[in-house]
CSV table of C-alpha atoms and ligand atoms in Angstrom, one decimal:
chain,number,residue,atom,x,y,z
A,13,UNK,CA,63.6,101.8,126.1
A,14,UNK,CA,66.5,102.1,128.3
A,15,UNK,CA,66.8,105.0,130.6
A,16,UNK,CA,70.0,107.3,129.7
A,17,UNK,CA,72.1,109.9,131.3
A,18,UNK,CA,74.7,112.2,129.9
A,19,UNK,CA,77.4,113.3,131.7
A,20,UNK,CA,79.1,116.3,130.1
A,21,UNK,CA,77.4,118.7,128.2
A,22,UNK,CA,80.1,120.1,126.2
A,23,UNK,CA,80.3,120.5,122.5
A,24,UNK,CA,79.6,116.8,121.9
A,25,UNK,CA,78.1,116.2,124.9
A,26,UNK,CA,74.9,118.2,123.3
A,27,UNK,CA,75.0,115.9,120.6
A,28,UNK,CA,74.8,113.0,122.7
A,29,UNK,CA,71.5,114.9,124.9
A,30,UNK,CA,70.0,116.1,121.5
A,31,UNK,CA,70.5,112.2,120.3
A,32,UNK,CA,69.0,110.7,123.5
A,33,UNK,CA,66.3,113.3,123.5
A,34,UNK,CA,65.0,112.0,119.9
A,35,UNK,CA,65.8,108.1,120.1
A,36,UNK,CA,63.2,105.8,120.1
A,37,UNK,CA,65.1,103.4,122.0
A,38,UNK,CA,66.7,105.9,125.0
A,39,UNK,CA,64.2,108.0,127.7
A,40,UNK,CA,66.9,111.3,128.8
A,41,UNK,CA,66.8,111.0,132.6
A,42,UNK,CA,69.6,113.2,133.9
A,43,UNK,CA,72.4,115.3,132.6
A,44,UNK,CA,75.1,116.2,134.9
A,45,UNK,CA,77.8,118.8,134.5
A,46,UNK,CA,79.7,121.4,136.6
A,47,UNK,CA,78.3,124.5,134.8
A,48,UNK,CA,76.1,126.4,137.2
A,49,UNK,CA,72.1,125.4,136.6
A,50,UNK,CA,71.8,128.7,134.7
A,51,UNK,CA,74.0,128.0,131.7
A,52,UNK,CA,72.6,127.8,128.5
A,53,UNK,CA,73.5,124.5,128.0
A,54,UNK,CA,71.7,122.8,130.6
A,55,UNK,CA,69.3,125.8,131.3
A,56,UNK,CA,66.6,124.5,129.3
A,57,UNK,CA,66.8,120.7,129.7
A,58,UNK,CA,64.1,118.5,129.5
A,59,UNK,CA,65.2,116.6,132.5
A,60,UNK,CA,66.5,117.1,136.0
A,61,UNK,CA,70.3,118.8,135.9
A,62,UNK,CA,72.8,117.3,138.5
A,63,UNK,CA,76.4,119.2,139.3
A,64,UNK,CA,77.8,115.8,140.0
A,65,UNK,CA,77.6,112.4,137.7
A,66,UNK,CA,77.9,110.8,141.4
A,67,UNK,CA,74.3,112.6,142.1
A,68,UNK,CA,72.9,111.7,138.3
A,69,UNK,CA,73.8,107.7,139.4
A,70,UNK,CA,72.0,108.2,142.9
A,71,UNK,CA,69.3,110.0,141.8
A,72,UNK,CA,68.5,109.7,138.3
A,73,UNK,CA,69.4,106.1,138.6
A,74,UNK,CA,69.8,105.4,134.8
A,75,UNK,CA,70.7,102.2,133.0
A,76,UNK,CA,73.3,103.7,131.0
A,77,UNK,CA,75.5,107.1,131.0
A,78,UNK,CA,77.4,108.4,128.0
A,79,UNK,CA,80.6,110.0,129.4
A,80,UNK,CA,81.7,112.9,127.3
A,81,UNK,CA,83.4,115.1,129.8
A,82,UNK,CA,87.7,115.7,129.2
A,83,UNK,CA,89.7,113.0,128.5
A,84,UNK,CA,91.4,112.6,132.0
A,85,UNK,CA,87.3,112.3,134.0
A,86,UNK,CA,86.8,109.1,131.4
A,87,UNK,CA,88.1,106.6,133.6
A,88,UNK,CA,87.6,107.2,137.4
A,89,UNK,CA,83.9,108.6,136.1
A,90,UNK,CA,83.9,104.9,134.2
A,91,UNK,CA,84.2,102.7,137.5
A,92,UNK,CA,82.1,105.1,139.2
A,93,UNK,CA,79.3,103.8,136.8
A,94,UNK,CA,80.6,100.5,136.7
A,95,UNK,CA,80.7,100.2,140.5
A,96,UNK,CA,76.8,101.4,140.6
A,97,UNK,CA,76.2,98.8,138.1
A,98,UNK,CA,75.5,101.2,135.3
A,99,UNK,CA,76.3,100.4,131.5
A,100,UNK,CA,78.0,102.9,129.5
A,101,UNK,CA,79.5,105.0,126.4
A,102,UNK,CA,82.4,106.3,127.2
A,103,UNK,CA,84.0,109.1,124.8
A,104,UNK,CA,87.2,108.3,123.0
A,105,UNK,CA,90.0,107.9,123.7
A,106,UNK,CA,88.8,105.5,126.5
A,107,UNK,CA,91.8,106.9,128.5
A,108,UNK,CA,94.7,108.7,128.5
A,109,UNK,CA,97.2,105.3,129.0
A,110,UNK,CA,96.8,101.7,128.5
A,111,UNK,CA,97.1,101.0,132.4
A,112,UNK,CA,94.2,103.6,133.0
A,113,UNK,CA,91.9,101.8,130.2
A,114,UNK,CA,92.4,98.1,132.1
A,115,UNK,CA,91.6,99.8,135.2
A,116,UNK,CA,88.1,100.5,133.6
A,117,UNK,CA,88.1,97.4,131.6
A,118,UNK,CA,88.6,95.1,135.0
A,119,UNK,CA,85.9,97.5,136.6
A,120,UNK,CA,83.5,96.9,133.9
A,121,UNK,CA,84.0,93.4,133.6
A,122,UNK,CA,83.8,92.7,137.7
A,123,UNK,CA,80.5,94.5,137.5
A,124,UNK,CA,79.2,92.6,134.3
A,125,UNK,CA,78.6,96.1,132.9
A,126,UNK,CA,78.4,97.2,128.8
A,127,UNK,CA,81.4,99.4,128.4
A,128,UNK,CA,81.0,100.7,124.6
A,129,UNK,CA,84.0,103.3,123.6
A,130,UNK,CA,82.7,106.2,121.4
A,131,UNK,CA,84.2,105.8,117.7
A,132,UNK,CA,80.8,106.8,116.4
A,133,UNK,CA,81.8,106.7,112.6
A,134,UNK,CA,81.5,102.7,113.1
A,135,UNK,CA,78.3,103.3,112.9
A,136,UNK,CA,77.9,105.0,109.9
A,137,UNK,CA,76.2,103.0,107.3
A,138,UNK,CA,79.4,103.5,104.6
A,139,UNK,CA,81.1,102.1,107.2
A,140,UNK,CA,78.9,98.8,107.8
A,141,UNK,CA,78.5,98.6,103.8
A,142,UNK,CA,82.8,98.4,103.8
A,143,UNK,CA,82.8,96.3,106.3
A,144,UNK,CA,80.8,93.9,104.6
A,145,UNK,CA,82.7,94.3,101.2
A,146,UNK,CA,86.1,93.6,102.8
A,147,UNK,CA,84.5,90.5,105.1
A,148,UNK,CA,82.5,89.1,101.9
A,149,UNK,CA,86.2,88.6,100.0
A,150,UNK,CA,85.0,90.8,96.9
A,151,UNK,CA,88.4,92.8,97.5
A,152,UNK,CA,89.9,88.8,97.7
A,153,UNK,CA,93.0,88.4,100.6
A,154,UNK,CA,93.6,92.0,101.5
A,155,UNK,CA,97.5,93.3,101.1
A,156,UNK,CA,97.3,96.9,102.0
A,157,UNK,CA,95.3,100.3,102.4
A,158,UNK,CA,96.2,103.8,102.8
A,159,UNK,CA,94.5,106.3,104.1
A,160,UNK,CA,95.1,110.7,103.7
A,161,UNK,CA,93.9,112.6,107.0
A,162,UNK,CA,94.7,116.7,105.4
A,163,UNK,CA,92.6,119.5,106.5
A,164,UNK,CA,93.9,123.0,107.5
A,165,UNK,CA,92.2,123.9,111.3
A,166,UNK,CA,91.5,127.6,111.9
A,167,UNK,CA,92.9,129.6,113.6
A,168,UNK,CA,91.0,130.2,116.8
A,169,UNK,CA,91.2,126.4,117.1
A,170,UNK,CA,94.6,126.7,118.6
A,171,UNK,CA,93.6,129.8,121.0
A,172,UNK,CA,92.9,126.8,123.9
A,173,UNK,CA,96.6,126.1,125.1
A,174,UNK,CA,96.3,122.5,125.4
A,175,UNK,CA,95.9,122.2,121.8
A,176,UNK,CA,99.3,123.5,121.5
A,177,UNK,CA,100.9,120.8,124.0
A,178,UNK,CA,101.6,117.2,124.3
A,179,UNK,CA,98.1,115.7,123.5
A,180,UNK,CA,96.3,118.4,122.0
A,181,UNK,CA,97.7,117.3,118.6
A,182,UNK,CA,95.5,115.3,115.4
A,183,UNK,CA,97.0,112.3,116.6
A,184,UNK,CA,95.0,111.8,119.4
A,185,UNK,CA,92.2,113.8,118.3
A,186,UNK,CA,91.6,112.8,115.1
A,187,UNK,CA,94.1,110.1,113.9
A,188,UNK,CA,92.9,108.0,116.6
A,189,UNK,CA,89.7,107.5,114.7
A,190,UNK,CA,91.3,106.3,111.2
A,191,UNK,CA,93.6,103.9,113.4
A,192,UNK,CA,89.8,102.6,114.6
A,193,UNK,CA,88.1,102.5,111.7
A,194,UNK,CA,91.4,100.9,109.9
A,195,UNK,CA,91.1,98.2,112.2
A,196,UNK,CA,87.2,97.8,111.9
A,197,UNK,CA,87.3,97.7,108.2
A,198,UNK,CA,91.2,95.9,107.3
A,199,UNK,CA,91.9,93.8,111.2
A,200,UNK,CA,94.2,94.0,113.8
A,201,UNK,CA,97.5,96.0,113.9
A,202,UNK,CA,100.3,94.0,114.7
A,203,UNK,CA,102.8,96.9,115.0
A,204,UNK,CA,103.4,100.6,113.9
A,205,UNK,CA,106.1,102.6,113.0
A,206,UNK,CA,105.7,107.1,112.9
A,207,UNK,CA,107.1,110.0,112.0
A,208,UNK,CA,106.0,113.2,113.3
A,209,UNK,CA,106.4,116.9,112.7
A,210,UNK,CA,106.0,120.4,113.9
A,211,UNK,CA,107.5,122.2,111.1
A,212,UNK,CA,104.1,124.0,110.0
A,213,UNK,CA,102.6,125.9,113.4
A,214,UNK,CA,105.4,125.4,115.3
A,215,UNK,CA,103.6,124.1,118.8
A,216,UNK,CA,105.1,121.9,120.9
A,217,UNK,CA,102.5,119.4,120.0
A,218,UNK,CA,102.6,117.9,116.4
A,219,UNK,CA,100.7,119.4,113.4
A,220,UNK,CA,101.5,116.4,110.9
A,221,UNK,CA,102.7,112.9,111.2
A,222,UNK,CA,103.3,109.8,109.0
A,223,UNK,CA,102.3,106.4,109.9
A,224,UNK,CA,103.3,102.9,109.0
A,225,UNK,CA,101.0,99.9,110.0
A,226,UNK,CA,101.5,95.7,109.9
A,227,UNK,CA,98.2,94.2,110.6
A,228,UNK,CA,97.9,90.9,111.8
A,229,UNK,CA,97.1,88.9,109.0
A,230,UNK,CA,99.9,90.3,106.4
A,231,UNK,CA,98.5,93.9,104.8
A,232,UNK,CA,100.5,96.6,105.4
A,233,UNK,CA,98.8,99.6,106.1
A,234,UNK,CA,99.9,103.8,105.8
A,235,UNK,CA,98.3,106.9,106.8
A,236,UNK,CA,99.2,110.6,106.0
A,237,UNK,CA,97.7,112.6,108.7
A,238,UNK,CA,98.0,116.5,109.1
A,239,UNK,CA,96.2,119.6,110.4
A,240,UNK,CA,97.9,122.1,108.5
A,241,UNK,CA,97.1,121.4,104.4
A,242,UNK,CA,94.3,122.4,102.6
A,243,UNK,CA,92.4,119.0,101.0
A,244,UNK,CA,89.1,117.5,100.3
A,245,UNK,CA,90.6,114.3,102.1
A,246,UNK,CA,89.6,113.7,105.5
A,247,UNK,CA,86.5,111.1,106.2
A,248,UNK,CA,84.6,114.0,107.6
A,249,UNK,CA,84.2,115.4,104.5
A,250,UNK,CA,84.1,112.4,103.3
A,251,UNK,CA,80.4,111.5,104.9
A,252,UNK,CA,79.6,115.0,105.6
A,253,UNK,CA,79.1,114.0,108.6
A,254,UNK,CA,78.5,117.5,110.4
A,255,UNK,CA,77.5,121.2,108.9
A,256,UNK,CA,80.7,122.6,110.2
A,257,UNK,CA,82.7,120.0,107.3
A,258,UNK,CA,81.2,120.4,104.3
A,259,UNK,CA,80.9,117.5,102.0
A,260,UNK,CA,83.9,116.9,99.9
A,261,UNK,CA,82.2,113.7,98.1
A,262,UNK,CA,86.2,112.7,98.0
A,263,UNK,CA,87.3,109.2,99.3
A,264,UNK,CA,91.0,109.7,101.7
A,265,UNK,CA,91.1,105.9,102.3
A,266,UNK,CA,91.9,103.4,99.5
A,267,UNK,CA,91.8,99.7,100.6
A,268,UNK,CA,93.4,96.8,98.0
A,269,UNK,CA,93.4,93.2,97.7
A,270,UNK,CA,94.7,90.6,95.2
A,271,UNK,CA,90.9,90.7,93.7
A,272,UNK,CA,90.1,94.5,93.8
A,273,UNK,CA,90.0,97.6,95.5
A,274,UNK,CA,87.8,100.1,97.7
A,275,UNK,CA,87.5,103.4,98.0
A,276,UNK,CA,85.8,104.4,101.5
A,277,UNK,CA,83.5,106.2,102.7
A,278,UNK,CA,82.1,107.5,99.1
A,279,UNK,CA,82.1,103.8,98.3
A,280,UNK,CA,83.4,102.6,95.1
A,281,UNK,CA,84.6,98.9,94.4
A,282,UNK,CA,87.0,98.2,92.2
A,283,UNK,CA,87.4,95.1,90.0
A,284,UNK,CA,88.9,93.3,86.7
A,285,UNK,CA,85.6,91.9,84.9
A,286,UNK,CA,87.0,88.5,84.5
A,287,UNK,CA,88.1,87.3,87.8
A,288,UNK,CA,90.4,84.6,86.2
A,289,UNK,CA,92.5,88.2,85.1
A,290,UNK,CA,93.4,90.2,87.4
A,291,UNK,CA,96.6,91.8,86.3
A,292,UNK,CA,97.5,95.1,84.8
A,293,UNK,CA,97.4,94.4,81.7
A,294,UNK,CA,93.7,94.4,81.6
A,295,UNK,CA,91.2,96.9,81.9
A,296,UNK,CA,89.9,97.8,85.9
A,297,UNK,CA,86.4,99.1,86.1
A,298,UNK,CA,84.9,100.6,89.3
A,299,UNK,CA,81.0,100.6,90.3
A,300,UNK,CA,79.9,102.7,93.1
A,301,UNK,CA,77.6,101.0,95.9
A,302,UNK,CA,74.6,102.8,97.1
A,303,UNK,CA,74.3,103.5,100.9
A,304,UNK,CA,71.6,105.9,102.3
A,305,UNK,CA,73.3,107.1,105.3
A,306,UNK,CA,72.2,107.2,108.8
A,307,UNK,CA,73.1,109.3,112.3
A,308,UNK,CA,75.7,107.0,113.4
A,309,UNK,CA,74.9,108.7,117.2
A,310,UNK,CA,71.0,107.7,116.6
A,311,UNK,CA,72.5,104.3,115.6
A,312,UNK,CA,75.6,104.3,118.8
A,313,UNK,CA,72.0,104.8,121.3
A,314,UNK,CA,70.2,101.7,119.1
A,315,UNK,CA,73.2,99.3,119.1
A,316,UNK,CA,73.9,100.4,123.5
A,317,UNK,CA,70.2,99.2,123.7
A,318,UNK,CA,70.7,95.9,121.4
A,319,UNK,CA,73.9,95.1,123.3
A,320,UNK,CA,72.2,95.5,126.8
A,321,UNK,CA,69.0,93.7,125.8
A,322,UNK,CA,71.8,90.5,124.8
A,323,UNK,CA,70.3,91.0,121.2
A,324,UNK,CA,73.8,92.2,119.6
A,325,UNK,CA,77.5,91.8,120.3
A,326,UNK,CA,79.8,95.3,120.9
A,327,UNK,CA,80.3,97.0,118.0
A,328,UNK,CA,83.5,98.7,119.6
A,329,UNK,CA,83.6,97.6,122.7
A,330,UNK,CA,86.3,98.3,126.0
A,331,UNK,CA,89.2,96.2,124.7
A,332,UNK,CA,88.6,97.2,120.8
A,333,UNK,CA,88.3,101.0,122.6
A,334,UNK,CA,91.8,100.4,124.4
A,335,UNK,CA,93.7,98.4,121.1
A,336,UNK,CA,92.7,101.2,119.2
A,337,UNK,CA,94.6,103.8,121.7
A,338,UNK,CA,97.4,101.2,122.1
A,339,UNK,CA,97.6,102.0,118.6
A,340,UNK,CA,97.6,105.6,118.4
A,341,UNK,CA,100.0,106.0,121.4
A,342,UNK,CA,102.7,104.2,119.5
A,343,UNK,CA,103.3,106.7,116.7
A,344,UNK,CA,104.2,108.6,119.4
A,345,UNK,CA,106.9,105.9,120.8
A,346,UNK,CA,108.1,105.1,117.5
A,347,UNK,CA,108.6,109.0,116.8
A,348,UNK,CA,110.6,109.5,119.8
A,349,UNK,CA,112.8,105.9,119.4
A,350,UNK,CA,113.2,105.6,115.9
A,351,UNK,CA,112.2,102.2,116.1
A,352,UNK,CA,108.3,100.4,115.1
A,353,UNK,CA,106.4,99.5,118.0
A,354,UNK,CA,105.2,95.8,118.7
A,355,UNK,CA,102.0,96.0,120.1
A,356,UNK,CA,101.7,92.5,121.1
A,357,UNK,CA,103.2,93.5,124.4
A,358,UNK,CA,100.0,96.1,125.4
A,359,UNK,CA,97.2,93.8,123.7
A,360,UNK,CA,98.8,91.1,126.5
A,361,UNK,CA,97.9,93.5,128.9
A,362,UNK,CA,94.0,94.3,127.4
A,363,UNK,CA,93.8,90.3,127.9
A,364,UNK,CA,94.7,89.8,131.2
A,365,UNK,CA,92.6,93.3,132.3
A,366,UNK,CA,89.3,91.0,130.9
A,367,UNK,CA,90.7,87.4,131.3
B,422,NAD,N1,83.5,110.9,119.0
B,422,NAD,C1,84.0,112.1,118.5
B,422,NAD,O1,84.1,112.3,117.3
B,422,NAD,C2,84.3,113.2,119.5
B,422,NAD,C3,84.2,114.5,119.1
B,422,NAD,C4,84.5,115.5,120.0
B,422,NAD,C5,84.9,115.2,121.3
B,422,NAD,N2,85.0,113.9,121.7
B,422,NAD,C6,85.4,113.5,123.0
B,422,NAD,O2,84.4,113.9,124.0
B,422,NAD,C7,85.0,114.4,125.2
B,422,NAD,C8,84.5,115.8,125.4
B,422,NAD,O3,84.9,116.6,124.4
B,422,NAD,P1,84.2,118.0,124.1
B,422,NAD,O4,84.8,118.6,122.9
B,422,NAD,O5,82.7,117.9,124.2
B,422,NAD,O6,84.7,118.9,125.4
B,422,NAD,P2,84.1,120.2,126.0
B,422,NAD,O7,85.2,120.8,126.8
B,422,NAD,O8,83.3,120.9,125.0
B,422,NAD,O9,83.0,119.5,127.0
B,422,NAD,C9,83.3,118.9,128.2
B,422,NAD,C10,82.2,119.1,129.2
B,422,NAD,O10,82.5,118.4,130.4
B,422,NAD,C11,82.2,119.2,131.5
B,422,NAD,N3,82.9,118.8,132.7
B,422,NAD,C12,84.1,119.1,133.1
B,422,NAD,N4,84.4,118.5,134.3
B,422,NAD,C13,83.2,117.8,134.7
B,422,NAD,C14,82.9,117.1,135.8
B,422,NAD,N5,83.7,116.8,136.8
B,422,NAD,N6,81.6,116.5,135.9
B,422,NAD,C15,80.7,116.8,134.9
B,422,NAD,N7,81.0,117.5,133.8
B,422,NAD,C16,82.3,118.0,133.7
B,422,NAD,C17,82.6,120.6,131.1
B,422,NAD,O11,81.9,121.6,131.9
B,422,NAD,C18,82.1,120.6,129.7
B,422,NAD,O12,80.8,121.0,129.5
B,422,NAD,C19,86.5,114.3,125.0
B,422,NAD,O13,86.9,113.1,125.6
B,422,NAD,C20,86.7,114.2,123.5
B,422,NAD,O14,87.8,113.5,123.1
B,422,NAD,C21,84.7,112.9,120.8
């Protein structure tokens, strides 16, 4: 058992409480937030309440915090817990800029702390099962995948101003966790090219964007990503993750090598039956592959454990946390240039923040 604390008890802060509450591997020992001790949200707690996370280290003194207060707390909340030699999730994006995320990475590192970045659906067991199809070679040397990111957002979604400015658009919310499963799954991005547009709501901020990838190792990579369409294609309804998305059963991301094909997360591989022909002038057959899912956050609290205990290497750890937003922050370079971005320049920096 490790002894947890959750800092922020926003909308996916609860989940995190609710998660640590019911793990076999996590003891709830403090939740802090600035709403007053009254709240509903942290009224009926099953553990002390602190207004502070500062107080929650002192007093509560857990082994690890998961950090899911606003974007812009992430980091100086981070070294706080790094600096009281306190492991950690921290919510995605791990920062709001790549010099904020070394910051925390050096912190981390200097304190010999676990610093795990919240992309939760890595821990989804589609997403292990793909992972292990792609890294097996049944798809052969990879050369591409696309993926479609289209669901229309309500309304009252957009009634919180920030979602209308710089930031408050699906490419940091929500594209920024295809980019991190893309690289779990297919590798590395080398560099990234992307359009955006506003055309649809009008906001300042983007409602739809188009995005060119060049991963390391050759593929080439493409995702469609928008917040204004109607479509079963988004991962979320996808896994059915959550209630609130209801199950599409549709697959938005296709992934294709010289030997096959995969369609993710409703897994399907597939494949010529005679591996010695694998051209299109013979048949393709798919087969789907059987994966009971799990609660990836169940899983995120088991792995934190695992990782601490020395028993398993970071699933997404600091530098994968801060590649992935060096990732997402260059559609928005290559929008405004014109030009692709070469991200070798920011993972140089990641490096030296952990060197
Ligand atoms: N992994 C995912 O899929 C996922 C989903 C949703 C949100 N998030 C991330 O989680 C974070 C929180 O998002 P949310 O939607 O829950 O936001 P939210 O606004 O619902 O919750 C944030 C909470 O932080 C609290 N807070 C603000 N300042 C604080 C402080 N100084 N000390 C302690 N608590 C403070 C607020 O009172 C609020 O309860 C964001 O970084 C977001 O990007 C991740």
């Amino acid at each position: 058992m490790i002894r947890i604390g959750v800092v922020g008890a926003g909308m996916i802060g609860r989940r995190h409480i609710a998660t640590a509450i019911a793990s076999p591997d996590a003891e709830l020992v403090g939740v802090a937030d600035t709403l007053p001790a009254d709240d509903p949200a942290v009224a009926s707690l099953p553990c002390p309440y602190f207004r502070s996370h500062r107080d929650l280290l002192a007093q509560a003194k857990p082994d690890a915090v998961v950090i899911a207060t606003p974007n812009r707390m992430h980091v100086p909340m981070g070294i706080d817990c790094a600096r009281a030699g306190v492991h950690m999730i921290v919510e995605k994006p791990i920062a709001d800029t790549i010099d904020d995320a070394c910051a925390l990475l050096r912190e981390a590192k200097r304190a010999n702390v676990v610093l795990l970045v919240g992309h939760h659906r890595r821990y989804h067991a589609q997403a292990a099962e793909a992972k292990r199809i792609v890294a097996g070679g049944r798809l052969g040397t990879l050369v591409g995948a696309s993926v479609v990111w289209a669901t229309r957002k309500p309304e009252p979604y957009f009634e919180a101003t920030w979602r209308k400015s710089a930031g408050g658009g699906p490419i940091l919310i929500n594209l920024i966790h295809e980019i991190d499963m893309l690289r779990f799954l297919v590798g590395e991005i080398a560099s990234v090219s992307g359009l955006t547009a506003s055309a649809q709501r009008g906001f300042e901020v983007e409602d739809s964007a188009a995005v060119m990838f060049r991963f390391a190792a050759g593929a080439l990579g493409t995702i469609l990503c928008t917040d204004a369409a109607a479509s079963p294609w988004t991962i979320e309804q996808g896994l059915g993750e959550s209630p609130s998305f209801p199950y599409a059963g549709e697959n938005p991301y296709r992934i294709v090598g010289t030997q096959g094909a995969l369609e993710f997360p409703v897994l399907r591989v597939w494949s010529h039956r005679d591996a010695a022909h694998t051209n299109w002038n013979e048949p393709i057959a798919s087969s789907p592959v059987k994966t009971l899912d799990r609660d990836p956050y169940v899983e995120q609290i088991r792995h934190l454990r695992a990782v601490i205990e020395g028993r398993e290497a970071p699933i997404v750890s600091g530098v994968d946390g801060t590649r992935t937003l060096a990732a997402t922050l260059a559609i928005h370079e290559s929008a405004r240039t014109g030009a692709p971005v070469d991200l070798a320049r920011d993972h140089a920096r990641i490096e030296a923040a952990v060197a």
